[in-house]
Amino acid sequence: MITKIKVQAIDSRHFIDGKYIEIDKNKSFENINPATEEVQAIVAEGGKVEVDAAVKAARKALNGPWKNVTLEERSKMLRKIGDLILERQEELARLEALDTGKPFSLANSVDIPRAAYNFHFFADYITSVGTDAYQQNSEALHYTLRRPVGVVGLIKPWNLPLLLLTWKLAPCIGMGNTAVVKPAEWTPMTATVLMEIIKEAGVPDGVVNLVHGFGPGSAGGAISEHPDVDAISFIGEPSTGSAIMKAGADSLKKLSYELGGKNPNIIFADADIDEVVATTVKSSFINQGEVCLCGSRIYVERSAYDEFLEKFTAKAKELKVGQPFDADTNVGALVSKEHYDRVNSYIDIAREEGGEFVIGGKRPEGIDKGYFLEPTIITGLKNDSRCIREEIFGPVVTVVPFDTEEEVIEQANDTHYGLSASIWTTNLKRGHRVAHQIEAGIIWVNTWFLRDLRTPFGGMKHSGVGRTGGMHSIDFYSELSNITIKL
């Protein structure tokens, strides 16, 4: 058992058919603390054998007593899971900070409460869902029946590990499916604890299973290829999404993808610059910039450019880069050496492309260990720069001036991505007009990261396939049958 007040790192074991599986030391890998670069625990490494066992357990549960659990009973289980997450909030936040390098204060105030709310939201939402009925004159009555999709593979990312896992898992089991979960290999700990919470909440054995491991050629690939997995929900980057689509093609799996973003933050001169700056500091550097919704391409109308850049730079300089458990830390460590090196490679590219570093671009002074990078603001790059076109996924933003509305719309849409955008203006007509022309799934006007879980979430182009949230989640995790009764 995992103790209730555990504050140290934990070993991450598979969880199959209601039981944790002891780790085989020959089939495991090290969990590295990104803030110290030290080994903090070990992680079981799964593959085809473990995934097959998990899928069989999920299929057995799907066809067993779970199929007779009522909607109201599932709702109570979801609510209980949310309650138990809040009871262990500090423990989970500490594990999240140890795994990701993010500030503990952020995990404790955002990640874990939102993870609990995901379960609470869908606990209520699933009980309000209805289906259609149509009377065809006096000849027939047609009505729809909603049933589970089946066994669902949930392959989840490392930047918001518990938050994004629960965003998918809650509607998945809420609609009566069973699941095989694979968390990101860099951030396995909170998913491991969640399995214990799910069991404590009364969810039957085999409904939710957990297999740790890597992507293609490992646990992720085994889930994608498995013929008895009916659907896959994946959050990550486009190349992995493409690989999953190819691997699941033979069995025609149902797919839901939330992929990357290179999101424009469009600032018109009539906007409240102080409000814009306060929000843009968050939308640029929160969670070390490791958020798919971060506004990493900042476009500012030329007449406000100098004022914005001066105030934005001053606020960014106030951010404290430091250890995750320091109370005054605003920016923690990047998640891994691999990702740290990748982000730094874009710093080198920006220099080669003639970018001007207003601030940042280097390791903070006085921090010799850990994958830390200063908040970085780059100007002077053209719109065809790789640093403007490609997702960096770190505390790095570019700032570009624009002269006309038509120009900035063209620049904002000139990308393979289409996840989100922010538009800042006090001109309501302009706000609507520009929003209608931006090619993105989520568009904020005079705000950022404001979410209502009933609304559709997802991206266009290479940023995703399908939508989640509210009925969109319900539709993905269920199948409809039309039943016709002749009168």
CSV table of C-alpha atoms in Angstrom, one decimal:
chain,number,residue,atom,x,y,z
A,1,MET,CA,0.0,0.0,0.0
A,2,ILE,CA,1.0,3.6,-0.6
A,3,THR,CA,0.8,5.6,2.6
A,4,LYS,CA,-1.6,8.5,2.8
A,5,ILE,CA,1.1,11.1,3.7
A,6,LYS,CA,3.9,9.9,1.4
A,7,VAL,CA,6.1,12.8,0.5
A,8,GLN,CA,9.1,11.0,-1.0
A,9,ALA,CA,9.2,9.6,-4.5
A,10,ILE,CA,7.6,6.1,-5.0
A,11,ASP,CA,8.4,3.2,-7.3
A,12,SER,CA,5.8,2.9,-10.1
A,13,ARG,CA,4.3,-0.5,-10.6
A,14,HIS,CA,1.9,-1.9,-13.1
A,15,PHE,CA,-1.7,-2.2,-11.9
A,16,ILE,CA,-3.6,-5.0,-13.6
A,17,ASP,CA,-7.0,-6.6,-12.6
A,18,GLY,CA,-7.1,-4.7,-9.3
A,19,LYS,CA,-3.6,-5.6,-8.1
A,20,TYR,CA,-0.2,-3.9,-8.2
A,21,ILE,CA,2.5,-6.1,-9.8
A,22,GLU,CA,5.9,-6.3,-8.2
A,23,ILE,CA,8.6,-4.8,-10.3
A,24,ASP,CA,11.0,-7.1,-12.1
A,25,LYS,CA,14.3,-5.3,-11.7
A,26,ASN,CA,15.3,-6.6,-15.2
A,27,LYS,CA,12.3,-4.9,-16.7
A,28,SER,CA,12.4,-1.5,-15.2
A,29,PHE,CA,14.0,1.9,-15.7
A,30,GLU,CA,15.0,4.9,-13.5
A,31,ASN,CA,12.8,7.8,-12.6
A,32,ILE,CA,15.0,10.9,-12.7
A,33,ASN,CA,14.2,14.0,-10.7
A,34,PRO,CA,14.5,16.8,-13.2
A,35,ALA,CA,15.4,19.4,-10.6
A,36,THR,CA,18.3,17.4,-9.2
A,37,GLU,CA,19.2,15.0,-12.0
A,38,GLU,CA,19.3,12.2,-9.5
A,39,VAL,CA,17.5,8.9,-9.5
A,40,GLN,CA,14.5,9.1,-7.3
A,41,ALA,CA,12.7,5.8,-7.9
A,42,ILE,CA,12.3,3.0,-10.4
A,43,VAL,CA,9.5,2.3,-12.9
A,44,ALA,CA,8.2,-1.0,-14.2
A,45,GLU,CA,8.7,-1.3,-18.0
A,46,GLY,CA,5.8,-3.0,-19.7
A,47,GLY,CA,5.4,-4.3,-23.2
A,48,LYS,CA,3.2,-6.7,-25.2
A,49,VAL,CA,2.9,-9.2,-22.3
A,50,GLU,CA,1.8,-6.7,-19.7
A,51,VAL,CA,-0.5,-4.9,-22.1
A,52,ASP,CA,-2.2,-8.1,-23.2
A,53,ALA,CA,-2.8,-9.0,-19.6
A,54,ALA,CA,-4.3,-5.6,-18.9
A,55,VAL,CA,-6.5,-5.7,-22.0
A,56,LYS,CA,-7.8,-9.2,-21.0
A,57,ALA,CA,-8.6,-7.9,-17.5
A,58,ALA,CA,-10.4,-4.9,-19.0
A,59,ARG,CA,-12.4,-7.1,-21.4
A,60,LYS,CA,-13.3,-9.5,-18.6
A,61,ALA,CA,-14.5,-6.6,-16.4
A,62,LEU,CA,-16.4,-5.0,-19.3
A,63,ASN,CA,-18.4,-8.3,-19.8
A,64,GLY,CA,-18.7,-9.0,-16.1
A,65,PRO,CA,-20.4,-7.2,-13.2
A,66,TRP,CA,-19.3,-3.7,-14.5
A,67,LYS,CA,-21.9,-3.9,-17.3
A,68,ASN,CA,-24.7,-4.1,-14.8
A,69,VAL,CA,-23.5,-1.1,-12.7
A,70,THR,CA,-26.0,1.6,-13.1
A,71,LEU,CA,-25.4,5.1,-14.3
A,72,GLU,CA,-26.2,6.5,-10.8
A,73,GLU,CA,-23.7,4.1,-9.2
A,74,ARG,CA,-21.0,5.1,-11.7
A,75,SER,CA,-21.7,8.7,-10.9
A,76,LYS,CA,-21.2,8.0,-7.2
A,77,MET,CA,-17.9,6.3,-7.9
A,78,LEU,CA,-16.6,9.3,-9.9
A,79,ARG,CA,-17.6,11.7,-7.1
A,80,LYS,CA,-15.8,9.5,-4.6
A,81,ILE,CA,-12.7,9.4,-6.7
A,82,GLY,CA,-12.7,13.2,-6.8
A,83,ASP,CA,-13.2,13.4,-3.1
A,84,LEU,CA,-10.3,11.0,-2.4
A,85,ILE,CA,-8.0,13.0,-4.7
A,86,LEU,CA,-8.7,16.1,-2.6
A,87,GLU,CA,-8.1,14.1,0.6
A,88,ARG,CA,-4.6,13.3,-0.8
A,89,GLN,CA,-4.0,16.6,-2.5
A,90,GLU,CA,-0.7,17.6,-0.9
A,91,GLU,CA,0.8,14.1,-1.4
A,92,LEU,CA,-0.2,14.0,-5.1
A,93,ALA,CA,1.0,17.6,-5.6
A,94,ARG,CA,4.4,16.7,-4.1
A,95,LEU,CA,4.7,13.6,-6.4
A,96,GLU,CA,3.7,15.7,-9.4
A,97,ALA,CA,6.4,18.3,-8.5
A,98,LEU,CA,9.0,15.6,-8.0
A,99,ASP,CA,8.2,14.0,-11.4
A,100,THR,CA,7.8,17.1,-13.6
A,101,GLY,CA,10.0,19.7,-12.0
A,102,LYS,CA,7.1,22.1,-11.8
A,103,PRO,CA,6.5,24.3,-8.7
A,104,PHE,CA,4.8,22.5,-5.9
A,105,SER,CA,2.6,25.6,-5.5
A,106,LEU,CA,1.3,25.2,-9.0
A,107,ALA,CA,0.6,21.5,-8.7
A,108,ASN,CA,-1.1,22.1,-5.4
A,109,SER,CA,-3.3,25.0,-6.6
A,110,VAL,CA,-4.1,23.9,-10.1
A,111,ASP,CA,-3.2,20.4,-11.2
A,112,ILE,CA,-4.6,18.4,-8.4
A,113,PRO,CA,-7.8,20.4,-7.7
A,114,ARG,CA,-8.5,20.3,-11.4
A,115,ALA,CA,-7.9,16.5,-11.5
A,116,ALA,CA,-10.5,16.1,-8.7
A,117,TYR,CA,-12.9,18.5,-10.5
A,118,ASN,CA,-12.7,16.5,-13.7
A,119,PHE,CA,-14.3,13.5,-11.8
A,120,HIS,CA,-16.8,15.8,-10.0
A,121,PHE,CA,-17.8,17.5,-13.2
A,122,PHE,CA,-18.5,14.2,-15.1
A,123,ALA,CA,-20.1,12.7,-12.0
A,124,ASP,CA,-22.8,15.3,-12.4
A,125,TYR,CA,-22.7,15.6,-16.2
A,126,ILE,CA,-23.3,11.9,-17.1
A,127,THR,CA,-26.6,11.9,-15.1
A,128,SER,CA,-27.9,14.7,-17.3
A,129,VAL,CA,-27.3,13.0,-20.7
A,130,GLY,CA,-30.3,12.0,-22.7
A,131,THR,CA,-30.8,10.4,-26.1
A,132,ASP,CA,-33.1,11.2,-29.0
A,133,ALA,CA,-36.5,9.8,-29.8
A,134,TYR,CA,-38.6,10.4,-33.0
A,135,GLN,CA,-42.1,9.4,-33.7
A,136,GLN,CA,-42.7,8.7,-37.4
A,137,ASN,CA,-46.3,9.6,-37.7
A,138,SER,CA,-48.3,6.6,-36.5
A,139,GLU,CA,-46.1,4.1,-38.2
A,140,ALA,CA,-43.1,3.8,-35.9
A,141,LEU,CA,-41.1,5.1,-32.9
A,142,HIS,CA,-37.4,5.5,-33.2
A,143,TYR,CA,-35.1,6.0,-30.2
A,144,THR,CA,-31.4,5.8,-29.5
A,145,LEU,CA,-29.6,3.6,-27.0
A,146,ARG,CA,-26.2,4.7,-25.7
A,147,ARG,CA,-23.7,2.0,-24.8
A,148,PRO,CA,-20.0,1.8,-24.0
A,149,VAL,CA,-17.4,1.7,-26.8
A,150,GLY,CA,-15.5,-1.1,-25.0
A,151,VAL,CA,-11.9,-1.3,-23.9
A,152,VAL,CA,-10.2,2.1,-24.3
A,153,GLY,CA,-6.5,2.8,-24.4
A,154,LEU,CA,-5.5,6.1,-22.7
A,155,ILE,CA,-2.0,7.2,-23.6
A,156,LYS,CA,-1.2,10.4,-21.6
A,157,PRO,CA,1.4,13.1,-21.6
A,158,TRP,CA,4.0,14.3,-19.1
A,159,ASN,CA,3.3,18.1,-18.8
A,160,LEU,CA,0.0,17.9,-16.7
A,161,PRO,CA,0.1,14.2,-15.9
A,162,LEU,CA,-2.8,13.7,-13.4
A,163,LEU,CA,-4.9,16.6,-14.7
A,164,LEU,CA,-5.0,15.3,-18.3
A,165,LEU,CA,-5.3,11.7,-17.4
A,166,THR,CA,-8.4,12.4,-15.3
A,167,TRP,CA,-9.8,14.6,-18.0
A,168,LYS,CA,-10.0,11.4,-20.2
A,169,LEU,CA,-10.5,8.7,-17.6
A,170,ALA,CA,-13.5,10.3,-15.9
A,171,PRO,CA,-15.9,10.2,-18.9
A,172,CYS,CA,-14.4,6.9,-20.1
A,173,ILE,CA,-15.4,4.9,-17.0
A,174,GLY,CA,-18.4,7.2,-16.4
A,175,MET,CA,-19.9,5.9,-19.7
A,176,GLY,CA,-19.3,2.3,-18.7
A,177,ASN,CA,-16.1,1.6,-20.6
A,178,THR,CA,-13.0,-0.1,-19.2
A,179,ALA,CA,-9.5,1.3,-19.6
A,180,VAL,CA,-5.8,0.5,-20.1
A,181,VAL,CA,-3.7,3.5,-19.1
A,182,LYS,CA,-0.2,4.3,-20.1
A,183,PRO,CA,1.2,7.4,-18.5
A,184,ALA,CA,4.3,9.2,-19.9
A,185,GLU,CA,7.5,7.4,-18.9
A,186,TRP,CA,8.9,10.6,-17.4
A,187,THR,CA,6.0,11.2,-15.0
A,188,PRO,CA,4.5,7.9,-13.7
A,189,MET,CA,3.9,8.5,-10.0
A,190,THR,CA,0.5,10.2,-9.7
A,191,ALA,CA,-1.0,7.7,-12.1
A,192,THR,CA,0.3,4.9,-9.9
A,193,VAL,CA,-1.4,6.4,-6.8
A,194,LEU,CA,-4.6,7.1,-8.7
A,195,MET,CA,-5.1,3.3,-9.2
A,196,GLU,CA,-5.2,2.9,-5.4
A,197,ILE,CA,-7.7,5.7,-5.2
A,198,ILE,CA,-9.9,4.2,-7.9
A,199,LYS,CA,-10.0,0.9,-6.0
A,200,GLU,CA,-10.8,2.6,-2.7
A,201,ALA,CA,-13.7,4.3,-4.4
A,202,GLY,CA,-15.3,1.0,-5.2
A,203,VAL,CA,-14.5,0.6,-8.9
A,204,PRO,CA,-14.4,-3.1,-9.6
A,205,ASP,CA,-11.1,-4.9,-10.4
A,206,GLY,CA,-10.1,-4.8,-14.1
A,207,VAL,CA,-12.1,-1.7,-15.0
A,208,VAL,CA,-9.0,0.5,-14.9
A,209,ASN,CA,-5.6,-1.0,-15.5
A,210,LEU,CA,-2.1,0.7,-15.6
A,211,VAL,CA,0.9,-0.3,-17.7
A,212,HIS,CA,4.1,1.8,-17.5
A,213,GLY,CA,6.6,1.9,-20.3
A,214,PHE,CA,7.6,3.8,-23.4
A,215,GLY,CA,5.9,4.6,-26.7
A,216,PRO,CA,6.4,2.8,-30.1
A,217,GLY,CA,7.9,-0.6,-29.7
A,218,SER,CA,7.0,-0.7,-26.0
A,219,ALA,CA,3.8,-0.3,-24.0
A,220,GLY,CA,2.4,2.5,-26.1
A,221,GLY,CA,2.8,0.6,-29.3
A,222,ALA,CA,1.3,-2.6,-27.8
A,223,ILE,CA,-1.8,-0.7,-26.8
A,224,SER,CA,-2.1,0.9,-30.3
A,225,GLU,CA,-1.7,-2.4,-32.1
A,226,HIS,CA,-3.8,-4.6,-29.8
A,227,PRO,CA,-6.8,-6.0,-31.7
A,228,ASP,CA,-9.0,-6.0,-28.6
A,229,VAL,CA,-8.6,-2.3,-27.8
A,230,ASP,CA,-11.6,-0.6,-29.3
A,231,ALA,CA,-10.6,3.1,-28.9
A,232,ILE,CA,-7.6,5.2,-28.1
A,233,SER,CA,-7.4,8.6,-26.6
A,234,PHE,CA,-4.0,10.2,-27.0
A,235,ILE,CA,-2.5,13.5,-25.8
A,236,GLY,CA,1.0,14.3,-27.2
A,237,GLU,CA,2.7,15.5,-30.3
A,238,PRO,CA,1.7,15.0,-33.9
A,239,SER,CA,4.4,12.5,-35.0
A,240,THR,CA,3.4,10.1,-32.2
A,241,GLY,CA,-0.2,10.6,-33.1
A,242,SER,CA,0.5,9.6,-36.7
A,243,ALA,CA,2.3,6.5,-35.5
A,244,ILE,CA,-0.7,5.5,-33.3
A,245,MET,CA,-3.1,6.0,-36.2
A,246,LYS,CA,-1.0,3.7,-38.4
A,247,ALA,CA,-0.7,1.1,-35.7
A,248,GLY,CA,-4.4,1.1,-35.0
A,249,ALA,CA,-5.5,1.1,-38.6
A,250,ASP,CA,-5.9,-2.6,-39.1
A,251,SER,CA,-8.4,-2.9,-36.3
A,252,LEU,CA,-10.2,0.4,-37.2
A,253,LYS,CA,-9.9,1.9,-33.7
A,254,LYS,CA,-11.9,4.9,-32.7
A,255,LEU,CA,-9.4,7.8,-32.1
A,256,SER,CA,-9.3,11.0,-30.2
A,257,TYR,CA,-6.2,13.2,-30.4
A,258,GLU,CA,-5.2,16.3,-28.6
A,259,LEU,CA,-1.8,17.3,-30.1
A,260,GLY,CA,0.5,20.2,-30.0
A,261,GLY,CA,0.0,23.9,-30.5
A,262,LYS,CA,2.0,26.9,-31.7
A,263,ASN,CA,-0.5,29.4,-30.5
A,264,PRO,CA,-0.7,33.1,-31.5
A,265,ASN,CA,-1.3,35.8,-28.9
A,266,ILE,CA,-2.6,38.8,-30.9
A,267,ILE,CA,-2.4,42.2,-29.1
A,268,PHE,CA,-4.1,45.2,-30.6
A,269,ALA,CA,-3.0,48.7,-29.6
A,270,ASP,CA,-6.4,49.6,-28.0
A,271,ALA,CA,-6.1,46.7,-25.5
A,272,ASP,CA,-5.4,47.3,-21.8
A,273,ILE,CA,-1.7,46.7,-22.0
A,274,ASP,CA,-1.2,46.2,-18.2
A,275,GLU,CA,-3.9,43.5,-18.2
A,276,VAL,CA,-2.4,42.0,-21.3
A,277,VAL,CA,1.0,41.9,-19.8
A,278,ALA,CA,-0.2,40.3,-16.6
A,279,THR,CA,-1.9,37.5,-18.5
A,280,THR,CA,0.8,37.1,-21.1
A,281,VAL,CA,3.4,36.4,-18.5
A,282,LYS,CA,1.2,33.4,-17.4
A,283,SER,CA,0.4,32.3,-20.9
A,284,SER,CA,4.1,32.4,-21.8
A,285,PHE,CA,5.9,30.9,-18.8
A,286,ILE,CA,3.4,29.0,-16.6
A,287,ASN,CA,4.5,25.4,-16.0
A,288,GLN,CA,7.9,26.3,-17.7
A,289,GLY,CA,6.0,26.9,-20.9
A,290,GLU,CA,5.2,23.2,-21.1
A,291,VAL,CA,1.5,23.7,-21.8
A,292,CYS,CA,0.0,23.0,-25.2
A,293,LEU,CA,-2.1,26.1,-24.9
A,294,CYS,CA,0.7,28.5,-24.2
A,295,GLY,CA,0.7,31.6,-26.4
A,296,SER,CA,4.3,31.3,-27.6
A,297,ARG,CA,3.9,33.5,-30.7
A,298,ILE,CA,3.2,37.0,-29.6
A,299,TYR,CA,2.1,39.5,-32.2
A,300,VAL,CA,1.8,43.2,-31.1
A,301,GLU,CA,0.4,46.1,-33.1
A,302,ARG,CA,3.3,48.3,-33.9
A,303,SER,CA,2.1,51.4,-32.1
A,304,ALA,CA,1.9,49.5,-28.8
A,305,TYR,CA,4.9,47.2,-29.4
A,306,ASP,CA,7.6,49.2,-27.5
A,307,GLU,CA,5.3,49.7,-24.4
A,308,PHE,CA,4.2,46.1,-24.4
A,309,LEU,CA,7.8,44.7,-24.8
A,310,GLU,CA,9.1,47.0,-22.0
A,311,LYS,CA,6.4,46.0,-19.5
A,312,PHE,CA,6.4,42.4,-20.5
A,313,THR,CA,10.1,42.1,-20.1
A,314,ALA,CA,10.0,43.8,-16.7
A,315,LYS,CA,7.4,41.4,-15.4
A,316,ALA,CA,9.2,38.3,-16.9
A,317,LYS,CA,12.4,39.4,-15.1
A,318,GLU,CA,10.5,39.2,-11.8
A,319,LEU,CA,9.8,35.5,-12.2
A,320,LYS,CA,11.8,33.4,-9.8
A,321,VAL,CA,13.4,30.3,-11.4
A,322,GLY,CA,14.2,27.8,-8.7
A,323,GLN,CA,13.6,24.5,-6.9
A,324,PRO,CA,10.0,23.1,-7.1
A,325,PHE,CA,9.5,23.2,-3.3
A,326,ASP,CA,10.7,26.7,-2.7
A,327,ALA,CA,7.7,28.8,-1.8
A,328,ASP,CA,8.7,31.7,-4.1
A,329,THR,CA,9.5,29.6,-7.2
A,330,ASN,CA,7.5,30.7,-10.3
A,331,VAL,CA,9.4,28.6,-12.9
A,332,GLY,CA,10.7,25.1,-12.1
A,333,ALA,CA,12.8,22.6,-14.1
A,334,LEU,CA,12.0,21.2,-17.5
A,335,VAL,CA,10.8,17.7,-17.4
A,336,SER,CA,13.9,15.7,-18.6
A,337,LYS,CA,17.4,16.0,-20.0
A,338,GLU,CA,16.0,15.0,-23.4
A,339,HIS,CA,13.5,17.8,-23.4
A,340,TYR,CA,15.9,20.3,-21.9
A,341,ASP,CA,18.4,19.6,-24.8
A,342,ARG,CA,15.6,19.9,-27.3
A,343,VAL,CA,14.5,23.3,-26.0
A,344,ASN,CA,18.1,24.5,-25.9
A,345,SER,CA,18.5,23.4,-29.5
A,346,TYR,CA,15.9,26.0,-30.5
A,347,ILE,CA,17.8,28.6,-28.5
A,348,ASP,CA,20.7,27.9,-30.8
A,349,ILE,CA,18.5,28.0,-33.9
A,350,ALA,CA,17.2,31.4,-32.9
A,351,ARG,CA,20.7,32.7,-32.6
A,352,GLU,CA,21.5,31.3,-36.0
A,353,GLU,CA,18.4,32.9,-37.5
A,354,GLY,CA,19.4,36.4,-36.1
A,355,GLY,CA,17.1,36.5,-33.1
A,356,GLU,CA,17.7,39.2,-30.4
A,357,PHE,CA,17.4,37.8,-26.9
A,358,VAL,CA,15.7,40.4,-24.8
A,359,ILE,CA,16.1,38.2,-21.7
A,360,GLY,CA,17.0,34.6,-21.1
A,361,GLY,CA,18.4,32.0,-23.4
A,362,LYS,CA,20.5,30.4,-20.7
A,363,ARG,CA,20.7,28.5,-17.4
A,364,PRO,CA,19.9,30.7,-14.4
A,365,GLU,CA,23.0,31.8,-12.5
A,366,GLY,CA,23.6,29.9,-9.3
A,367,ILE,CA,21.8,26.8,-10.4
A,368,ASP,CA,24.3,24.2,-11.4
A,369,LYS,CA,22.1,21.0,-11.5
A,370,GLY,CA,18.7,20.3,-12.9
A,371,TYR,CA,17.1,21.1,-16.2
A,372,PHE,CA,16.5,24.8,-15.6
A,373,LEU,CA,16.2,27.6,-18.2
A,374,GLU,CA,15.5,31.2,-17.8
A,375,PRO,CA,12.3,32.7,-19.2
A,376,THR,CA,13.3,33.7,-22.7
A,377,ILE,CA,11.9,36.5,-24.9
A,378,ILE,CA,13.2,36.7,-28.5
A,379,THR,CA,12.6,39.4,-31.1
A,380,GLY,CA,13.8,40.1,-34.6
A,381,LEU,CA,12.7,36.8,-36.2
A,382,LYS,CA,10.9,36.5,-39.5
A,383,ASN,CA,7.6,34.5,-39.7
A,384,ASP,CA,9.4,31.7,-41.6
A,385,SER,CA,11.8,31.1,-38.6
A,386,ARG,CA,11.7,27.6,-37.2
A,387,CYS,CA,11.4,29.2,-33.7
A,388,ILE,CA,8.1,30.8,-34.8
A,389,ARG,CA,6.8,27.9,-36.8
A,390,GLU,CA,7.7,24.9,-34.6
A,391,GLU,CA,6.5,24.0,-31.1
A,392,ILE,CA,9.3,24.5,-28.6
A,393,PHE,CA,7.3,23.7,-25.5
A,394,GLY,CA,9.5,25.5,-23.1
A,395,PRO,CA,9.8,29.0,-21.4
A,396,VAL,CA,10.6,30.6,-24.8
A,397,VAL,CA,8.4,33.1,-26.7
A,398,THR,CA,8.8,35.3,-29.8
A,399,VAL,CA,7.5,38.8,-30.1
A,400,VAL,CA,6.7,40.2,-33.5
A,401,PRO,CA,5.2,43.6,-34.5
A,402,PHE,CA,2.4,43.9,-37.0
A,403,ASP,CA,0.7,46.8,-38.8
A,404,THR,CA,-2.7,45.6,-40.1
A,405,GLU,CA,-5.4,43.3,-39.0
A,406,GLU,CA,-5.2,41.4,-42.3
A,407,GLU,CA,-1.4,41.0,-41.9
A,408,VAL,CA,-1.6,39.5,-38.4
A,409,ILE,CA,-4.5,37.1,-39.3
A,410,GLU,CA,-2.3,35.8,-42.2
A,411,GLN,CA,0.7,35.3,-39.9
A,412,ALA,CA,-1.4,33.7,-37.2
A,413,ASN,CA,-2.8,31.1,-39.6
A,414,ASP,CA,0.5,30.4,-41.3
A,415,THR,CA,1.2,27.2,-39.3
A,416,HIS,CA,0.5,23.5,-39.4
A,417,TYR,CA,-1.0,23.9,-35.9
A,418,GLY,CA,-4.5,25.1,-34.9
A,419,LEU,CA,-5.1,24.5,-31.2
A,420,SER,CA,-5.7,27.9,-29.6
A,421,ALA,CA,-5.3,31.6,-29.9
A,422,SER,CA,-5.8,34.8,-27.8
A,423,ILE,CA,-7.0,38.1,-29.1
A,424,TRP,CA,-6.7,41.3,-27.1
A,425,THR,CA,-8.8,44.3,-28.1
A,426,THR,CA,-11.4,46.6,-26.5
A,427,ASN,CA,-13.2,46.8,-29.9
A,428,LEU,CA,-15.8,44.1,-29.6
A,429,LYS,CA,-16.6,44.0,-33.4
A,430,ARG,CA,-12.9,43.5,-34.1
A,431,GLY,CA,-12.7,40.8,-31.5
A,432,HIS,CA,-15.5,38.8,-33.2
A,433,ARG,CA,-14.2,39.6,-36.7
A,434,VAL,CA,-10.7,38.4,-36.0
A,435,ALA,CA,-11.8,35.4,-34.0
A,436,HIS,CA,-14.0,34.2,-36.9
A,437,GLN,CA,-10.9,34.2,-39.2
A,438,ILE,CA,-8.4,32.5,-36.9
A,439,GLU,CA,-7.9,28.8,-37.6
A,440,ALA,CA,-7.9,27.3,-34.1
A,441,GLY,CA,-10.1,25.1,-32.0
A,442,ILE,CA,-10.1,27.4,-29.0
A,443,ILE,CA,-10.1,31.2,-29.3
A,444,TRP,CA,-10.0,33.5,-26.3
A,445,VAL,CA,-10.8,37.2,-26.5
A,446,ASN,CA,-9.4,39.3,-23.7
A,447,THR,CA,-8.5,36.3,-21.6
A,448,TRP,CA,-6.5,33.0,-21.6
A,449,PHE,CA,-7.0,29.5,-20.2
A,450,LEU,CA,-10.6,30.3,-19.2
A,451,ARG,CA,-12.4,26.9,-19.5
A,452,ASP,CA,-15.9,25.6,-19.1
A,453,LEU,CA,-15.8,21.9,-19.2
A,454,ARG,CA,-19.1,21.7,-21.1
A,455,THR,CA,-17.5,23.4,-24.2
A,456,PRO,CA,-15.6,21.7,-27.0
A,457,PHE,CA,-11.9,21.3,-26.6
A,458,GLY,CA,-9.5,20.3,-29.4
A,459,GLY,CA,-7.6,21.5,-32.4
A,460,MET,CA,-7.5,21.9,-36.1
A,461,LYS,CA,-4.9,20.9,-38.6
A,462,HIS,CA,-2.0,19.0,-36.9
A,463,SER,CA,-3.3,19.9,-33.5
A,464,GLY,CA,-5.8,17.1,-33.1
A,465,VAL,CA,-8.6,14.9,-34.2
A,466,GLY,CA,-12.1,15.3,-32.7
A,467,ARG,CA,-13.2,17.3,-29.6
A,468,THR,CA,-13.6,16.6,-25.9
A,469,GLY,CA,-15.6,18.3,-23.2
A,470,GLY,CA,-19.3,18.0,-22.3
A,471,MET,CA,-21.3,16.0,-24.9
A,472,HIS,CA,-18.2,15.7,-27.1
A,473,SER,CA,-16.6,13.5,-24.5
A,474,ILE,CA,-19.8,11.5,-24.0
A,475,ASP,CA,-20.1,10.9,-27.7
A,476,PHE,CA,-16.5,9.7,-28.0
A,477,TYR,CA,-16.8,7.2,-25.1
A,478,SER,CA,-20.1,5.8,-26.2
A,479,GLU,CA,-21.8,4.2,-29.2
A,480,LEU,CA,-25.3,4.9,-30.3
A,481,SER,CA,-27.8,2.3,-31.6
A,482,ASN,CA,-31.0,3.4,-33.2
A,483,ILE,CA,-34.0,1.2,-32.3
A,484,THR,CA,-37.1,1.3,-34.3
A,485,ILE,CA,-40.4,0.0,-33.0
A,486,LYS,CA,-43.2,-0.5,-35.5
A,487,LEU,CA,-46.5,0.8,-34.1
